[in-house]
Coordinates of C-alpha atoms in Angstrom, one line a residue:
X1 CA 147.1 49.6 81.3
X2 CA 144.6 47.0 80.0
X3 CA 141.4 48.2 78.4
X4 CA 139.3 46.1 80.8
X5 CA 141.1 47.3 83.9
X6 CA 139.0 48.7 86.8
X7 CA 141.3 51.8 86.7
X8 CA 140.6 52.7 83.1
X9 CA 139.9 56.3 82.5
X10 CA 136.7 55.4 80.6
X11 CA 135.1 54.0 83.8
X12 CA 133.1 56.4 86.0
X13 CA 132.5 55.2 89.5
X14 CA 129.1 56.0 91.0
X15 CA 129.5 54.0 94.2
X16 CA 132.9 52.4 95.1
X17 CA 131.8 50.8 98.3
X18 CA 133.2 47.9 100.2
X19 CA 130.4 45.4 99.3
X20 CA 129.4 46.6 95.9
X21 CA 130.9 48.7 93.1
X22 CA 128.7 50.6 90.7
X23 CA 130.2 52.1 87.6
X24 CA 128.8 53.4 84.3
X25 CA 129.3 50.0 82.7
X26 CA 128.9 47.3 85.4
X27 CA 127.9 46.4 88.9
X28 CA 130.4 44.3 90.9
X29 CA 129.2 42.3 93.9
X30 CA 130.5 39.4 95.8
X31 CA 128.3 37.2 93.5
X32 CA 130.0 38.4 90.3
X33 CA 130.3 41.2 87.7
X34 CA 127.1 42.3 86.0
X35 CA 127.3 44.5 82.9
X36 CA 124.5 47.1 82.8
X37 CA 123.5 46.2 79.3
X38 CA 122.8 42.6 80.5
X39 CA 120.5 43.7 83.3
X40 CA 116.8 44.5 83.4
X41 CA 115.9 46.0 86.8
X42 CA 112.7 44.5 88.1
X43 CA 112.1 45.6 91.7
X44 CA 113.2 46.7 95.1
X45 CA 112.0 44.3 97.8
X46 CA 111.6 45.0 101.5
X47 CA 111.6 42.0 103.9
X48 CA 111.0 42.0 107.6
X49 CA 113.8 40.3 109.4
X50 CA 111.6 39.2 112.3
X51 CA 107.8 38.7 112.5
X52 CA 107.6 40.4 116.0
X53 CA 106.0 43.5 114.5
X54 CA 103.1 41.5 113.0
X55 CA 102.6 39.4 116.2
X56 CA 102.6 42.6 118.4
X57 CA 100.0 44.3 116.2
X58 CA 97.9 41.2 116.2
X59 CA 98.1 40.9 120.0
X60 CA 97.2 44.6 120.4
X61 CA 94.1 44.1 118.2
X62 CA 93.0 41.1 120.2
X63 CA 93.5 43.0 123.5
X64 CA 91.2 45.8 122.2
X65 CA 88.7 43.3 120.7
X66 CA 88.4 41.5 124.1
X67 CA 88.4 44.7 126.3
X68 CA 85.6 46.5 124.5
X69 CA 82.9 43.8 124.7
X70 CA 83.8 42.9 128.3
X71 CA 83.7 46.5 129.3
X72 CA 80.2 46.8 127.8
X73 CA 79.0 43.6 129.5
X74 CA 80.4 44.5 132.9
X75 CA 79.9 48.2 132.6
X76 CA 83.5 49.0 133.5
X77 CA 85.5 51.8 132.1
X78 CA 88.6 50.4 133.9
X79 CA 88.5 47.4 131.5
X80 CA 88.7 49.7 128.5
X81 CA 91.5 51.6 130.2
X82 CA 93.3 48.3 130.8
X83 CA 92.8 47.2 127.2
X84 CA 94.2 50.6 126.0
X85 CA 97.2 50.3 128.3
X86 CA 97.9 46.8 127.0
X87 CA 97.5 48.0 123.4
X88 CA 99.9 50.9 124.0
X89 CA 102.4 48.4 125.4
X90 CA 102.2 46.4 122.3
X91 CA 102.6 49.5 120.2
X92 CA 105.8 50.3 122.1
X93 CA 107.0 46.8 121.4
X94 CA 106.4 47.5 117.7
X95 CA 108.4 50.7 117.8
X96 CA 111.3 49.1 119.7
X97 CA 111.3 46.1 117.3
X98 CA 111.5 48.5 114.3
X99 CA 114.7 50.1 115.7
X100 CA 116.3 46.8 116.7
X101 CA 115.4 44.7 113.7
X102 CA 115.5 46.7 110.5
X103 CA 114.0 45.1 107.5
X104 CA 116.2 43.7 104.8
X105 CA 116.1 45.6 101.5
X106 CA 117.0 43.9 98.1
X107 CA 117.7 45.3 94.7
X108 CA 116.6 42.8 92.2
X109 CA 117.2 42.4 88.4
X110 CA 117.1 40.0 85.6
X111 CA 120.6 39.1 84.4
X112 CA 120.3 37.5 81.0
X113 CA 116.8 36.3 81.9
X114 CA 117.8 34.9 85.3
X115 CA 116.3 36.5 88.4
X116 CA 119.3 37.9 90.5
X117 CA 119.6 39.8 93.7
X118 CA 122.2 42.4 93.0
X119 CA 122.5 43.9 96.4
X120 CA 120.8 43.5 99.8
X121 CA 121.3 45.4 103.0
X122 CA 119.6 46.1 106.4
X123 CA 121.3 49.5 106.4
X124 CA 118.8 51.9 104.8
X125 CA 121.5 54.6 104.2
X126 CA 123.8 52.2 102.4
X127 CA 121.0 50.6 100.4
X128 CA 119.7 54.0 99.2
X129 CA 123.2 55.1 98.2
X130 CA 123.6 52.0 96.1
X131 CA 120.1 52.3 94.6
X132 CA 120.7 56.0 93.6
X133 CA 124.1 55.0 92.2
X134 CA 122.5 52.3 90.0
X135 CA 119.9 54.8 88.8
X136 CA 122.7 57.3 87.9
X137 CA 124.6 54.6 86.1
X138 CA 121.6 53.5 84.1
X139 CA 120.9 57.1 83.1
X140 CA 124.5 57.7 82.2
X141 CA 124.4 54.7 79.8
X142 CA 121.3 55.9 77.9
X143 CA 121.9 57.7 74.6
X144 CA 120.2 61.1 74.4
X145 CA 117.2 61.3 72.0
X146 CA 117.7 63.3 68.9

């Protein structure tokens, strides 16, 4: 067995997934093999896949902003009720959009000074498993203080 083999007994697997492999010495992704000692972890980024949530919240705010002054001018409680119903409908759209279009999460690092996205996923469970595996791998590679 070769010393640099993935099946070496010195390698401890923290996450042997289908898209990414995290061990105590490296992270392997479809983009390449990254040794932990060459990485500086910078951030975790969350991106919204679709702007529908922002648009829905903006529309709900506009609905309420228009309903309140018109209700005061015309003295109608029904206008306030109509504005609240419209805002609730927009809120429902926000909740539905959150379930249908999860945000994209990225694990970013500097690899030899070059910004790199190590892993990205819209699946929160898988992303958190990989993130925790990377934390465990980094902690396993640290030398204990005397």
